[in-house]
mmCIF file of C-alpha atoms in Angstrom:
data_model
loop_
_atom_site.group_PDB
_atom_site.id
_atom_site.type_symbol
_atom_site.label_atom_id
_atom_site.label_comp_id
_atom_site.label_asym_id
_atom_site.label_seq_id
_atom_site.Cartn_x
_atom_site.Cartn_y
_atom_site.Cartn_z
ATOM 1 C CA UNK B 47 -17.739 -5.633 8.445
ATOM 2 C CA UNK B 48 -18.178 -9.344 7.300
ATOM 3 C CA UNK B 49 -15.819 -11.603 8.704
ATOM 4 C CA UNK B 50 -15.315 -15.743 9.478
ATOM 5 C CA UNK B 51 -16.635 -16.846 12.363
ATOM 6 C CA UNK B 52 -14.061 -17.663 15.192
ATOM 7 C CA UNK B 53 -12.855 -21.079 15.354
ATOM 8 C CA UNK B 54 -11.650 -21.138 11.467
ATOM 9 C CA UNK B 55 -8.201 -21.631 10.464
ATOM 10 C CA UNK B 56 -7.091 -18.245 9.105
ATOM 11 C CA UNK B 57 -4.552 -19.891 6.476
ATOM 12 C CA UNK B 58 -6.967 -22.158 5.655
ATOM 13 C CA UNK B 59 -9.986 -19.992 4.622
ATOM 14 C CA UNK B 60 -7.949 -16.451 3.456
ATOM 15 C CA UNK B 61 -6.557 -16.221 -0.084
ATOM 16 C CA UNK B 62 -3.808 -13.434 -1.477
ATOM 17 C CA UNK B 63 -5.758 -10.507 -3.507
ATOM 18 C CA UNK B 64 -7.370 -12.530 -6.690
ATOM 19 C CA UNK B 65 -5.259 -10.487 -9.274
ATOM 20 C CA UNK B 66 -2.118 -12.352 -8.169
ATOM 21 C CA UNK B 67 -3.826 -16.101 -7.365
ATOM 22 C CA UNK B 68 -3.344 -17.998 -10.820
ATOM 23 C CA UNK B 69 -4.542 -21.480 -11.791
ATOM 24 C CA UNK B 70 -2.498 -23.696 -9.835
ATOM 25 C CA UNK B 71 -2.681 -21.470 -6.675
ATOM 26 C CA UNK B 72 -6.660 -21.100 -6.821
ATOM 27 C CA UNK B 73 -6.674 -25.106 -7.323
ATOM 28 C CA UNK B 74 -4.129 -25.465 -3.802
ATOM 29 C CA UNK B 75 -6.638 -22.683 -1.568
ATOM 30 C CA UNK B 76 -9.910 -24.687 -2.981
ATOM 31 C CA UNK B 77 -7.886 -27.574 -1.715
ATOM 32 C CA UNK B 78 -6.995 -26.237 1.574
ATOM 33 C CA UNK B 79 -10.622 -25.567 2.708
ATOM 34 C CA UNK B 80 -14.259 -25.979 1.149
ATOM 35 C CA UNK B 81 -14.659 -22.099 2.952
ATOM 36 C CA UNK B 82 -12.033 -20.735 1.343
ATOM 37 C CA UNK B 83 -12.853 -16.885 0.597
ATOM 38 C CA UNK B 84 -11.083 -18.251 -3.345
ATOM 39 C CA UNK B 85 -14.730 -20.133 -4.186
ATOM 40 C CA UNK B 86 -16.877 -16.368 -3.834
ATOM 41 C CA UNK B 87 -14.162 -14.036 -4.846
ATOM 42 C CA UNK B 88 -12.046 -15.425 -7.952
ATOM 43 C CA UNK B 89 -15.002 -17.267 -9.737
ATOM 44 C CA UNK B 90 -13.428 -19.122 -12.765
ATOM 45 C CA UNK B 91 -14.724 -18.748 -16.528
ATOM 46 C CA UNK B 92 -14.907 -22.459 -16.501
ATOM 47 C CA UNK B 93 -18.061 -22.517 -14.548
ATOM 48 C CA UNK B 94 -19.979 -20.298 -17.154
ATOM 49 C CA UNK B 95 -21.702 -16.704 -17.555
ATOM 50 C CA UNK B 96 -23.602 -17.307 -14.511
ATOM 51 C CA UNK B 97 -20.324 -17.997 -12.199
ATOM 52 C CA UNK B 98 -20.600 -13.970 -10.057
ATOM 53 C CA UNK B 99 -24.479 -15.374 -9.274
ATOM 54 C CA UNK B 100 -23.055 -18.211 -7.902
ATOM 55 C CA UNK B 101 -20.511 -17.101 -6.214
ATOM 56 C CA UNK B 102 -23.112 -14.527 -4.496
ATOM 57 C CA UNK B 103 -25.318 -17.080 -3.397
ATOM 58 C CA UNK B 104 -22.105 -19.069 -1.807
ATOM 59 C CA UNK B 105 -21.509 -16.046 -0.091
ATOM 60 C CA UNK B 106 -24.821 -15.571 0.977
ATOM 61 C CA UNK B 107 -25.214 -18.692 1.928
ATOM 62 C CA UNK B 108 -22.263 -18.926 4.335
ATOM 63 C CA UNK B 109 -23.390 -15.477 5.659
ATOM 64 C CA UNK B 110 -26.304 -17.794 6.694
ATOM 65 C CA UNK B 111 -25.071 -20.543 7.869
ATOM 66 C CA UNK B 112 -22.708 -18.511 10.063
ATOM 67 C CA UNK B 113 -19.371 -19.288 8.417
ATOM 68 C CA UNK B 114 -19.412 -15.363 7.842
ATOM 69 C CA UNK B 115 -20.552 -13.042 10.338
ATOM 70 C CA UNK B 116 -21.446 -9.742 10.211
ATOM 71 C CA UNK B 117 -19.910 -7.004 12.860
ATOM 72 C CA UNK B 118 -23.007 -5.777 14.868
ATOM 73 C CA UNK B 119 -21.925 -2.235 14.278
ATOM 74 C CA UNK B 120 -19.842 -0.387 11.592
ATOM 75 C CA UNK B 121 -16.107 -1.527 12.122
ATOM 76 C CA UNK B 122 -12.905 -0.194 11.253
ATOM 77 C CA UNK B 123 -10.260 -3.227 11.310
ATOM 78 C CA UNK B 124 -6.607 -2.877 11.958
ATOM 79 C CA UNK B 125 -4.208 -5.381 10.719
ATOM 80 C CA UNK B 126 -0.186 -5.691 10.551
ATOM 81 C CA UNK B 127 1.983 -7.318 8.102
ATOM 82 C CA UNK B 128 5.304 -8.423 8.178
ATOM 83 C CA UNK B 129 7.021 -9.767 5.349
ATOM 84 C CA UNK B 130 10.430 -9.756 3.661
ATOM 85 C CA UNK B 131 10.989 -7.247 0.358
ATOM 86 C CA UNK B 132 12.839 -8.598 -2.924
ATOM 87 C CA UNK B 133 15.820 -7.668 -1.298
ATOM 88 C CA UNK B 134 15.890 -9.900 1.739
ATOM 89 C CA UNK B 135 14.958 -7.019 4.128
ATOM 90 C CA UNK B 136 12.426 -7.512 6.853
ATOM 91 C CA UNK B 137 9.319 -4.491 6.451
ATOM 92 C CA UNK B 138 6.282 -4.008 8.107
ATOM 93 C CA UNK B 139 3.347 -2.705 7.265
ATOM 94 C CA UNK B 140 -0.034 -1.452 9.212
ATOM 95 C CA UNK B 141 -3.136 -0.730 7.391
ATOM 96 C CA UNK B 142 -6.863 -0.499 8.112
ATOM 97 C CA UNK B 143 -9.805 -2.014 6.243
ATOM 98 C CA UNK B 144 -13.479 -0.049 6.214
ATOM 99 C CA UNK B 145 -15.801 1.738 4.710
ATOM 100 C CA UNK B 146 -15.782 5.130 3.248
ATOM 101 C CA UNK B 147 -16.808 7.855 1.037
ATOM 102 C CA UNK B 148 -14.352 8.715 -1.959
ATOM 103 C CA UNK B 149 -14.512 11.574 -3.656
ATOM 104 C CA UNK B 150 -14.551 11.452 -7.732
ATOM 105 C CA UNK B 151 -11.312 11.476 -9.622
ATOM 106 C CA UNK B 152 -11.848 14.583 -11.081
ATOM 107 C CA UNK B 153 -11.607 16.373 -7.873
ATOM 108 C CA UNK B 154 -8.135 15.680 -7.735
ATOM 109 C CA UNK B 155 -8.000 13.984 -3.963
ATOM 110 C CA UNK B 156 -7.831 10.238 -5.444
ATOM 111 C CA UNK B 157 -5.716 8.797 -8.081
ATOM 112 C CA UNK B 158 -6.764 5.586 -10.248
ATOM 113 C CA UNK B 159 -5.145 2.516 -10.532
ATOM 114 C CA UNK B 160 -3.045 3.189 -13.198
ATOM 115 C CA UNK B 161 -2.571 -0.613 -14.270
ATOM 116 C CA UNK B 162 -6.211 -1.755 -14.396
ATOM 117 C CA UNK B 163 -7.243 -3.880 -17.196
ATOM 118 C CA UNK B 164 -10.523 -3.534 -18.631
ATOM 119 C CA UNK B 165 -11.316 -7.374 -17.765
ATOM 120 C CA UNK B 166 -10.087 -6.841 -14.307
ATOM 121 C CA UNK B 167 -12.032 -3.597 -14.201
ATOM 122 C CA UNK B 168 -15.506 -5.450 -16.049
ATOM 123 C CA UNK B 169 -14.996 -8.596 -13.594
ATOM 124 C CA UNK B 170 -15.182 -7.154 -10.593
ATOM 125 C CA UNK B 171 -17.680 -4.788 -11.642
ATOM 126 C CA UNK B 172 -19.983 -7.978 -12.664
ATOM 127 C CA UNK B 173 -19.486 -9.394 -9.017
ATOM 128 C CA UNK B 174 -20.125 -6.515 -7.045
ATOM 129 C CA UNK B 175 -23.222 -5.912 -9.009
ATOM 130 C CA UNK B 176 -23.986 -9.986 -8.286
ATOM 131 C CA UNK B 177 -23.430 -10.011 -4.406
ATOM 132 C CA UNK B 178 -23.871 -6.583 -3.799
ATOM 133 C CA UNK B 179 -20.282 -7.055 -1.814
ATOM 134 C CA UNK B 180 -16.803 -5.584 -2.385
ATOM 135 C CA UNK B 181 -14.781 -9.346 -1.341
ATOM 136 C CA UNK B 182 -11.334 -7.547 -2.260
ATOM 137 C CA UNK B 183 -9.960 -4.388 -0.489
ATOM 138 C CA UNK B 184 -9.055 -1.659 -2.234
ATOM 139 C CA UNK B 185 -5.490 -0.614 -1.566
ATOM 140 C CA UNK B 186 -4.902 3.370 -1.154
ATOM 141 C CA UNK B 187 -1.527 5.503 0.484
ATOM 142 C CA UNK B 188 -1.947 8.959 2.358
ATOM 143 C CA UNK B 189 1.081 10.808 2.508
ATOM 144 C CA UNK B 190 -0.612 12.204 6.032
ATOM 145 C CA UNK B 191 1.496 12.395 9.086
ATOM 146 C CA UNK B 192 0.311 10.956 12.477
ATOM 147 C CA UNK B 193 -2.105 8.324 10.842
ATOM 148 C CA UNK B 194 -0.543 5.586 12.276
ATOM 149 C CA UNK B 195 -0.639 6.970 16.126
ATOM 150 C CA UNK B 196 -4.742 7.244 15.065
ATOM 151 C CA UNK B 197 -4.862 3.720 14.784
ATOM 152 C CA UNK B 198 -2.850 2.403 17.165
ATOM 153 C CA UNK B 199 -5.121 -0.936 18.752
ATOM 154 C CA UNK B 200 -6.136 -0.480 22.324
ATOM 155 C CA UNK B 201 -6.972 -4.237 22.581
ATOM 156 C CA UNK B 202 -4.803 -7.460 21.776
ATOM 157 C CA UNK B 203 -5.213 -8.964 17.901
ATOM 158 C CA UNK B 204 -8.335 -10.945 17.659
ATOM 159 C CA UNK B 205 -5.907 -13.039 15.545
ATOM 160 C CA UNK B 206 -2.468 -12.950 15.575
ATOM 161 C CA UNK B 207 1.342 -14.793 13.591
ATOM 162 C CA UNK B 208 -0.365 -16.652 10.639
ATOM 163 C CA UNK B 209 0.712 -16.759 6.962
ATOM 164 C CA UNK B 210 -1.059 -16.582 3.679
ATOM 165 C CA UNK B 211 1.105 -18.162 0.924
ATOM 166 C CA UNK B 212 -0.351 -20.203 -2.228
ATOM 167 C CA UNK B 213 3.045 -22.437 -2.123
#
C-alpha cells in the first residue's frame, strides 16, 4: 500500500471519493493543504488533455519526496467509520482496503456498478493508465458471515477520531 507519511494532518490531506467532491468542495480541500490527495485524484478539465499526466507525475513526485510512502510489504488496511444515516441514526461501518484478484463479470461472482457513467468510467480509466495507480477504492459487499471476526485489528489504529467533510 501507498500511504502519507506520518506527521500529516489526516483532514487536511484526505478528500471524500471524487464522484461526490464538486467545484466548490475540490476548491476548499486544494485550500486546506498543497498535499491534498484532491490535486492527483480529481484532475480538473480546466487544466487541459494532459491533466491525468500531471497528476501522475504529482503523485510520483510526492512518492519521492516522501509525502507518500510505500508499505514495505503487501498490506491489507483496516479502517472504521462512524457516521450518522439520513435519518439521524448513529451506524458504523468496518471495511478493509487491498489488493486482489476479481474474477470477470461473466462468471457471475461480481456485480458492476450499475450507475457508472461512461465519463466516470473513461476518466478513471485515462488516470489509471497515466499513473499506473488506482487513487480511489473500489467499494464491494459480501454477504459472507464471520468476515468481520477475520479482520478484527490486533494492534491500536495507526490513526484514530478524525473527520473528512468538504463543509
Amino acid at each position: 500500500g501507498i500511504r502519507y507519511r506520518s506527521g500529516l494532518a489526516p483532514a487536511d490531506v484526505t478528500a471524500p471519493p471524487y464522484d461526490v467532491i464538486d467545484p466548490d468542495d475540490r476548491a476548499a480541500l486544494v485550500a486546506r493543504s498543497d498535499r491534498n490527495a484532491v490535486h492527483f485524484d480529481l484532475p480538473v478539465e480546466a487544466d487541459g488533455d494532459d491533466r491525468y499526466r500531471r497528476a501522475a507525475a504529482l503523485f510520483d513526485s510526492w512518492r519521492a519526496d516522501g509525502t507518500l510512502v510505500t508499505d514495505p510489504a503487501p498490506t491489507f488496511t483496516v479502517y472504521r467509520m462512524a457516521y450518522t444515516d439520513d435519518r439521524g441514526r448513529d451506524r458504523r461501518t468496518l471495511g478493509v482496503i487491498g489488493a486482489l484478484e476479481l474474477s470477470r463479470p461473466d462468471e457471475g461472482r461480481i456485480l458492476p456498478h450499475e450507475h457508472t457513467t461512461r465519463k466516470a468510467r473513461t476518466d478513471r480509466l485515462d488516470l489509471l493508465r497515466a499513473s499506473c495507480a488506482n487513487f480511489s477504492c473500489v467499494w464491494m459487499l459480501s454477504l459472507a458471515e464471520g468476515l468481520t471476526a477475520l479482520i478484527e485489528p490486533d494492534t491500536p489504529p495507526e490513526l484514530d477520531d478524525y473527520e473528512v467533510s468538504c463543509q
